[in-house]
CSV table of C-alpha atoms in Angstrom, one decimal:
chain,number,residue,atom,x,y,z
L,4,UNK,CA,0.0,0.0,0.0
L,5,UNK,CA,2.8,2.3,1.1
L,6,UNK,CA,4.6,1.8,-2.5
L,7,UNK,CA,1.3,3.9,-4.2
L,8,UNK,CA,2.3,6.6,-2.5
L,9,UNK,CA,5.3,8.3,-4.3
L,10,UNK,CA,7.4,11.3,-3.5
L,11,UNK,CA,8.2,11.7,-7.1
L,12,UNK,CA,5.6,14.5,-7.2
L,13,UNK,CA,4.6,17.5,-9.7
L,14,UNK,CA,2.7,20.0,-7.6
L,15,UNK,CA,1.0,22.7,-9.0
L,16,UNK,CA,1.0,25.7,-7.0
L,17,UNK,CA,-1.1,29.0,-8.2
L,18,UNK,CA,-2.7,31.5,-5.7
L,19,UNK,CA,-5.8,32.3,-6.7
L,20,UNK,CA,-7.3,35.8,-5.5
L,21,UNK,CA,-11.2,35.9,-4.8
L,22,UNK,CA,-12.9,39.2,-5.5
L,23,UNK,CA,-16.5,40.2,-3.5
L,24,UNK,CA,-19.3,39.6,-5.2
L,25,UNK,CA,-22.2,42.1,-5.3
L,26,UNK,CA,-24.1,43.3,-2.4
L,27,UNK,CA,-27.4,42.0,-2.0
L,28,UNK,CA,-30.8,43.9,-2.1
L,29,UNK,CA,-32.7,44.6,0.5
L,30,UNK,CA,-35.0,41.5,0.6
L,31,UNK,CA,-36.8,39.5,3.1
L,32,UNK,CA,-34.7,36.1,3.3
L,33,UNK,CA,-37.0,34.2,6.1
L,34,UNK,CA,-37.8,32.2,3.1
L,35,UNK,CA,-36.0,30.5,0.4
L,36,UNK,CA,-36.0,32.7,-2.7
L,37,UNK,CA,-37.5,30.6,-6.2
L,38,UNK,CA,-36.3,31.6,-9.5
L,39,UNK,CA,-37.4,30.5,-13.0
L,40,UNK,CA,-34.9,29.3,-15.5
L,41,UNK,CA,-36.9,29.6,-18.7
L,42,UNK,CA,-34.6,28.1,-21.4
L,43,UNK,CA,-35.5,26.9,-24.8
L,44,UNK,CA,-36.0,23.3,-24.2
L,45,UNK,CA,-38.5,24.6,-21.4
L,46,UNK,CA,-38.9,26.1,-17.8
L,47,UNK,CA,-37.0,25.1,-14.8
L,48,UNK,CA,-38.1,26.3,-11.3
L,49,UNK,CA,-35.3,26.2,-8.3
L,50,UNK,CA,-35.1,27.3,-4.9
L,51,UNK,CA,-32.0,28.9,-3.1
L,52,UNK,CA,-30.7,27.8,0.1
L,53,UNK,CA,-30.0,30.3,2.7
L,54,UNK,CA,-27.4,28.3,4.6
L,55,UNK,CA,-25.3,29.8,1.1
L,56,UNK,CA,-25.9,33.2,1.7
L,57,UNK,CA,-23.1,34.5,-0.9
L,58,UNK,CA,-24.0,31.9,-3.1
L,59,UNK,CA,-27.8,32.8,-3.3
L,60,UNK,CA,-27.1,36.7,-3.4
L,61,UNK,CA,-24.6,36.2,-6.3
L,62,UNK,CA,-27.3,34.0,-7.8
L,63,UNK,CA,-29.9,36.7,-7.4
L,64,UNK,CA,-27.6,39.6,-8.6
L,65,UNK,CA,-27.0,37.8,-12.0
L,66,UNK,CA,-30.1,36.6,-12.5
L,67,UNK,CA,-31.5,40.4,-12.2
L,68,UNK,CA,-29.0,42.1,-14.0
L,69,UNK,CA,-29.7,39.6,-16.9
L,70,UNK,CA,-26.1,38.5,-16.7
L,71,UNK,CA,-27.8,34.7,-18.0
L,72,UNK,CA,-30.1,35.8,-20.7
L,73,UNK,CA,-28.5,34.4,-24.0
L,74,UNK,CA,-26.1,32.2,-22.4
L,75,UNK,CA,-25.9,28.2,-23.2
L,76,UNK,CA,-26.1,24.9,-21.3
L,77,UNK,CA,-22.7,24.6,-22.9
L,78,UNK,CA,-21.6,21.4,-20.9
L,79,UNK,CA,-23.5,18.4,-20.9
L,80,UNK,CA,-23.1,14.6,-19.6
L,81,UNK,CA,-25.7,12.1,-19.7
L,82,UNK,CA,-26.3,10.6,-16.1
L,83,UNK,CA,-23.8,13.2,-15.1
L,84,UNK,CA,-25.0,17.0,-14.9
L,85,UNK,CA,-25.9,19.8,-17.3
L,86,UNK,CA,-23.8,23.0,-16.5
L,87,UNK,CA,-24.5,26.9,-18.2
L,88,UNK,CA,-23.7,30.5,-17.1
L,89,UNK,CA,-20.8,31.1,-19.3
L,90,UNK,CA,-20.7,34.7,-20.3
L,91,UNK,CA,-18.6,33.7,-23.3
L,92,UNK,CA,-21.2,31.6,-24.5
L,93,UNK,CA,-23.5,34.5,-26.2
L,94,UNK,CA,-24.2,34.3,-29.4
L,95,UNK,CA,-20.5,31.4,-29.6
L,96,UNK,CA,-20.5,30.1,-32.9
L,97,UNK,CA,-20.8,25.9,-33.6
L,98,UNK,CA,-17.7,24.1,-32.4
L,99,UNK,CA,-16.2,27.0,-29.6
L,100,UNK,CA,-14.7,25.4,-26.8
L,101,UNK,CA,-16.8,26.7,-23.9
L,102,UNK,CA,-16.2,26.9,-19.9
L,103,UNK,CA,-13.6,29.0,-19.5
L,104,UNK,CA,-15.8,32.3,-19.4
L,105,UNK,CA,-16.4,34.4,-15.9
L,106,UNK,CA,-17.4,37.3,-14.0
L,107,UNK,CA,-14.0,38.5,-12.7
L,108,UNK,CA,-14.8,36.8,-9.1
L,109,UNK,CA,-15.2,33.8,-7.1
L,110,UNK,CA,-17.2,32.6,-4.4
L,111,UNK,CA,-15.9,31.4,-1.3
L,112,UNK,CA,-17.1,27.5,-0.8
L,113,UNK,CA,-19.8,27.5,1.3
L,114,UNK,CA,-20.3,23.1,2.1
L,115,UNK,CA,-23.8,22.6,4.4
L,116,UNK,CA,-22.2,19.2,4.3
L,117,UNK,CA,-23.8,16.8,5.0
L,118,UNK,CA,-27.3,18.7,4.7
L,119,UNK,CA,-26.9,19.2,1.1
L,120,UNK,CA,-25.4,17.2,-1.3
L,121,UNK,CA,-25.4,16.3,-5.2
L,122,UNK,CA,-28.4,14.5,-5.4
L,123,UNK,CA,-30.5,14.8,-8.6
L,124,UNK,CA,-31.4,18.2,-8.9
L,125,UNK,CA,-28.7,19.5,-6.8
L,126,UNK,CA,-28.2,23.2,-8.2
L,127,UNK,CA,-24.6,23.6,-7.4
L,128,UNK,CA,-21.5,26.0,-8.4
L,129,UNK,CA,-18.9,25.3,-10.9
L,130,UNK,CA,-15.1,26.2,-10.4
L,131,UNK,CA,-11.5,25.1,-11.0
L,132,UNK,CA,-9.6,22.4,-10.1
L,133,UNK,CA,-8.1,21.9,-7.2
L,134,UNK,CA,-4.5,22.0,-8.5
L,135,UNK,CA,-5.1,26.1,-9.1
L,136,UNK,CA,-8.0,26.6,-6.4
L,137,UNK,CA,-7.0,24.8,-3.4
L,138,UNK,CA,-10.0,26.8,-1.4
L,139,UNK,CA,-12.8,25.4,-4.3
L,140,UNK,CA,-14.0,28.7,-4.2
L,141,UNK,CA,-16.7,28.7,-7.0
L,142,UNK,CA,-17.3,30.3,-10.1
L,143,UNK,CA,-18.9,34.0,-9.8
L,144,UNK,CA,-21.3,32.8,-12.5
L,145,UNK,CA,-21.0,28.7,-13.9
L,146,UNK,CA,-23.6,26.7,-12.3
L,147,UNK,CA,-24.0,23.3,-12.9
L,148,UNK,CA,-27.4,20.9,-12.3
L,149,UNK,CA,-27.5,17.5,-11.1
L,150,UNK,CA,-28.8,14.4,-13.1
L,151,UNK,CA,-26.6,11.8,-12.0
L,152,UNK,CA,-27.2,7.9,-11.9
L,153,UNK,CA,-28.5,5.5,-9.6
L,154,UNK,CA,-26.3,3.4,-7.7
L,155,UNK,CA,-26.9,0.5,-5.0
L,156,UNK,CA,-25.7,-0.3,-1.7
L,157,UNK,CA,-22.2,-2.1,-2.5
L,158,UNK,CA,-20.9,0.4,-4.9
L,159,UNK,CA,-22.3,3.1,-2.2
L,160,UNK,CA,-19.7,1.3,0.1
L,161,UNK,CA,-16.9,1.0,-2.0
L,162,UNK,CA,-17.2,4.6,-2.7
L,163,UNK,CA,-17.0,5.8,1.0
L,164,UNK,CA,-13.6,2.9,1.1
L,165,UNK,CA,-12.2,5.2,-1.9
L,166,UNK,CA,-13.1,8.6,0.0
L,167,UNK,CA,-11.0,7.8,2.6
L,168,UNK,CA,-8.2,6.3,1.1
L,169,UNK,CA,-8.4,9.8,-1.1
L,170,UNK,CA,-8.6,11.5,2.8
L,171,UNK,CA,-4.7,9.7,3.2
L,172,UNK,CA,-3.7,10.5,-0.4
L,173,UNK,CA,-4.5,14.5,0.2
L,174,UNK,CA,-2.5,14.5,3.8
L,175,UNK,CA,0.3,12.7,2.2
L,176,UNK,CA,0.8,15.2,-0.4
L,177,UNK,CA,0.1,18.1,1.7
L,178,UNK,CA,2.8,16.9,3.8
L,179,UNK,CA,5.8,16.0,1.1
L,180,UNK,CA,4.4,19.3,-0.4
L,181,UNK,CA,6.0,20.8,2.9
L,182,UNK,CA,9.5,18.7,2.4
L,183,UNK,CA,9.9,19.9,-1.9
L,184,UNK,CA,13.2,21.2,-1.4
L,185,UNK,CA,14.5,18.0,0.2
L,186,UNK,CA,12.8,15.8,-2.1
L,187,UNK,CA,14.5,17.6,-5.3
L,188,UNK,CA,17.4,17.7,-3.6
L,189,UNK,CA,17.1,13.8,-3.5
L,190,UNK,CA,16.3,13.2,-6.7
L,191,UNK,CA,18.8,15.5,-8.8
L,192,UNK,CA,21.5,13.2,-6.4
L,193,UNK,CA,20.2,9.8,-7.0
L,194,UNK,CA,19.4,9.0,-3.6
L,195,UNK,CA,16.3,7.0,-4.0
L,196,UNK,CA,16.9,5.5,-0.2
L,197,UNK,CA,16.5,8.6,0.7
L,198,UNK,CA,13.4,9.3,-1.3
L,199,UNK,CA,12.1,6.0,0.0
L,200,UNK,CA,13.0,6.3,3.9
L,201,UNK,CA,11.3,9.6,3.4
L,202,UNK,CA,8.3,8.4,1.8
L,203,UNK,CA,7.5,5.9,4.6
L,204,UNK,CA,7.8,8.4,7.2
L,205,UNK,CA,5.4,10.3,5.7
L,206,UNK,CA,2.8,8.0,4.9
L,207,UNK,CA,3.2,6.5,8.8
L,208,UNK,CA,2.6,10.7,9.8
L,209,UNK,CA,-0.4,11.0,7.1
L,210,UNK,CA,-1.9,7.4,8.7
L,211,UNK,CA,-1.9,9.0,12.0
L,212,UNK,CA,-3.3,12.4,11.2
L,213,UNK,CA,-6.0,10.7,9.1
L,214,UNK,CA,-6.6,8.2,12.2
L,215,UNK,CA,-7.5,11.3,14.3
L,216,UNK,CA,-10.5,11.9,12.4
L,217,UNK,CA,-13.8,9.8,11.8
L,218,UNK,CA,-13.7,7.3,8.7
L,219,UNK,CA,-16.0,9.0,6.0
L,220,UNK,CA,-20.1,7.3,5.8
L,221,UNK,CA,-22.9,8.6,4.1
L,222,UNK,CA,-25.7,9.7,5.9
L,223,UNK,CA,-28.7,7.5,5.7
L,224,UNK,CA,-30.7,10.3,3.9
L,225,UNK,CA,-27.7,10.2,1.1
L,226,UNK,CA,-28.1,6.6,1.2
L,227,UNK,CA,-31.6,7.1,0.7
L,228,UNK,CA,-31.4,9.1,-2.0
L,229,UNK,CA,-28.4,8.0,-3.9
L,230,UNK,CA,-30.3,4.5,-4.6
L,231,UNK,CA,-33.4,6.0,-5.4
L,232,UNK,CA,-33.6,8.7,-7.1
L,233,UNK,CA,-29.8,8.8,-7.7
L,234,UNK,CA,-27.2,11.9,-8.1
L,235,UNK,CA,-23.4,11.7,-8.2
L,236,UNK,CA,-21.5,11.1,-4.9
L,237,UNK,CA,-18.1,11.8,-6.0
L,238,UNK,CA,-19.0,15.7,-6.0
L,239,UNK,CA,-19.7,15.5,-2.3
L,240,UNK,CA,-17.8,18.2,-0.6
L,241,UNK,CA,-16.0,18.9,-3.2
L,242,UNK,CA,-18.6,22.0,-4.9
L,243,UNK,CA,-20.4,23.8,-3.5
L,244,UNK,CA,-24.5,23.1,-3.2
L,245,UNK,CA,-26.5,25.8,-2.8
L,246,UNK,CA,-29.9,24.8,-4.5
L,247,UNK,CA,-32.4,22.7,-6.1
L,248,UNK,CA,-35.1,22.0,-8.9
L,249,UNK,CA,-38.7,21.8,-7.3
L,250,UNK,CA,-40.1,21.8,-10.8
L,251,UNK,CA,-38.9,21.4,-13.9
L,252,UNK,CA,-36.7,18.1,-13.8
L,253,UNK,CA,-38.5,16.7,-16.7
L,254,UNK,CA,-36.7,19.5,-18.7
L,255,UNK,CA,-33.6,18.6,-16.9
L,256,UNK,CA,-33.7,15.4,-18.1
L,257,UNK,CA,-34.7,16.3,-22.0
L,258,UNK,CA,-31.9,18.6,-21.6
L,259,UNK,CA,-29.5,15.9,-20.3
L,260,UNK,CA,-30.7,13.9,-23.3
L,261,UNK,CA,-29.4,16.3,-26.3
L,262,UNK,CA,-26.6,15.0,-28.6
L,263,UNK,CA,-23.3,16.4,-28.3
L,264,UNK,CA,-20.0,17.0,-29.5
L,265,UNK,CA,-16.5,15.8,-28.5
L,266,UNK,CA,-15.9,18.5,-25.9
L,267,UNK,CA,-19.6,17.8,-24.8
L,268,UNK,CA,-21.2,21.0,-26.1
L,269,UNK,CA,-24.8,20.3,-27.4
L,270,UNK,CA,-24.9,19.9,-31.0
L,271,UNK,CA,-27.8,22.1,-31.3
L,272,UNK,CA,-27.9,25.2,-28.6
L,273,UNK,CA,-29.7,25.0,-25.7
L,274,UNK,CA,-30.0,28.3,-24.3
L,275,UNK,CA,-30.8,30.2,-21.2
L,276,UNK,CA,-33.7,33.1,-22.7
L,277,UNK,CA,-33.5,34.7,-18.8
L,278,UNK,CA,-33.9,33.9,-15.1
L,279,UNK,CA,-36.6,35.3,-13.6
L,280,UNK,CA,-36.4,36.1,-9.7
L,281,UNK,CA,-40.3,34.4,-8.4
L,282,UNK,CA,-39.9,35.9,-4.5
């Protein structure tokens, strides 16, 4: 087991600076705020969650400002998710890559973990990768929506057995992260006993850091949901959640059900006409 582990390591190191997103209107938050996604392939109602204040605000802003209007589901994955709010994709001609557009902020990650979590019709907030975006702050604007799969109680388990060996991988890296100067030092002489002496001892620190903390199970209402009505697990704690459909999944679906091309833009657009704030 110790062997997977290597020192031999690229790590990626970019600091990534969040801007504030806009301030809110006055409005009466006691309740969860609706909004209408009318799109071409047909309407889809969601509601905001309050326990992601910025999140829902931002969301709000946008949608009021008419920031979506025109813009494209430009990412879409069968039994996966359907993802939009890319500025860049007004009006993008047939075959632009997509994704890459913004706002000029991000969002700080706000997880209500494990209240919320990507089941189907999780509205939730796109961002980078971790390698550039250690935080996960989200996207100021790319929101993604949840279709996901069904799965059943055995692959449920082996999941939560890969979340925490990906708990050990994390601590390990952070850790030889802290040691890079030593471990080039190593390598550029040869000294792969050194490499390897090092490596044990810090997968025997990252085993007892990770031992401090509770092993990683789903709740029973993810259980619950997860082999029911399905939704992708992997996601969990990883992006942000801040909504979901109450109506509309229907359209989700047809949505989900477009043909696309290789960089999984639908062949034909399917396009955001404007969101629509309900209360």
């Amino acid at each position: 087991m110790k062997r997977n582990f290597t020192v031999l390591l690229t790590i990626l190191i970019c600091s990534v600076t969040a801007c504030q997103s806009g301030q809110k209107k006055d409005r009466n938050m006691d309740q969860e705020t609706k909004l209408k996604i009318e799109t071409t392939a047909g309407d889809i109602i969601v509601k905001l969650y309050n326990e992601a204040p910025q999140h829902r605000d931002n969301f709000i802003k946008l949608a009021e400002e008419g920031t979506y209007e025109g813009t494209l589901f430009h990412r879409v994955i069968k039994d996966f998710m359907i993802q939009a709010g890319d500025p860049e994709s007004k009006n993008a001609p047939k075959g632009k890559m997509l994704g890459a557009g913004d706002v000029g902020y991000t969002i700080p990650a706000e997880f209500v973990y494990p209240k919320y979590f990507h089941k189907k019709g999780a509205l939730s907030a796109a961002r980078q990768g971790d390698n550039v975006n250690p935080k996960k702050e989200s996207s100021g604007c790319q929101f993604y929506i949840v279709t996901g799969k069904v799965y059943n109680d055995t692959t449920l388990l082996g999941m939560e057995n890969q979340m925490n060996q990906n708990r050990l991988t994390t601590v390990f890296n952070a850790l030889a992260q802290k040691h890079m100067k030593e471990i080039y030092k190593m390598r550029k002489e040869n000294d792969q006993d050194g490499l390897m002496n090092l490596q044990d001892s810090l997968f025997a620190q990252a085993e007892a850091e990770v031992a401090k903390q509770p092993e990683f199970h789903f709740t029973p209402e993810q259980v619950k949901a997860y082999t029911t009505v399905g939704g992708t697990p992997h996601l969990d704690g990883e992006y942000t959640v801040f909504g979901e459909v109450i109506e509309g999944m229907d359209i989700v679906d047809k949505i989900q059900q477009v043909k696309t091309d290789r960089s999984d833009r639908p062949e034909e657009d399917v396009k955001i006409k404007k969101v629509v704030v309900l209360d």
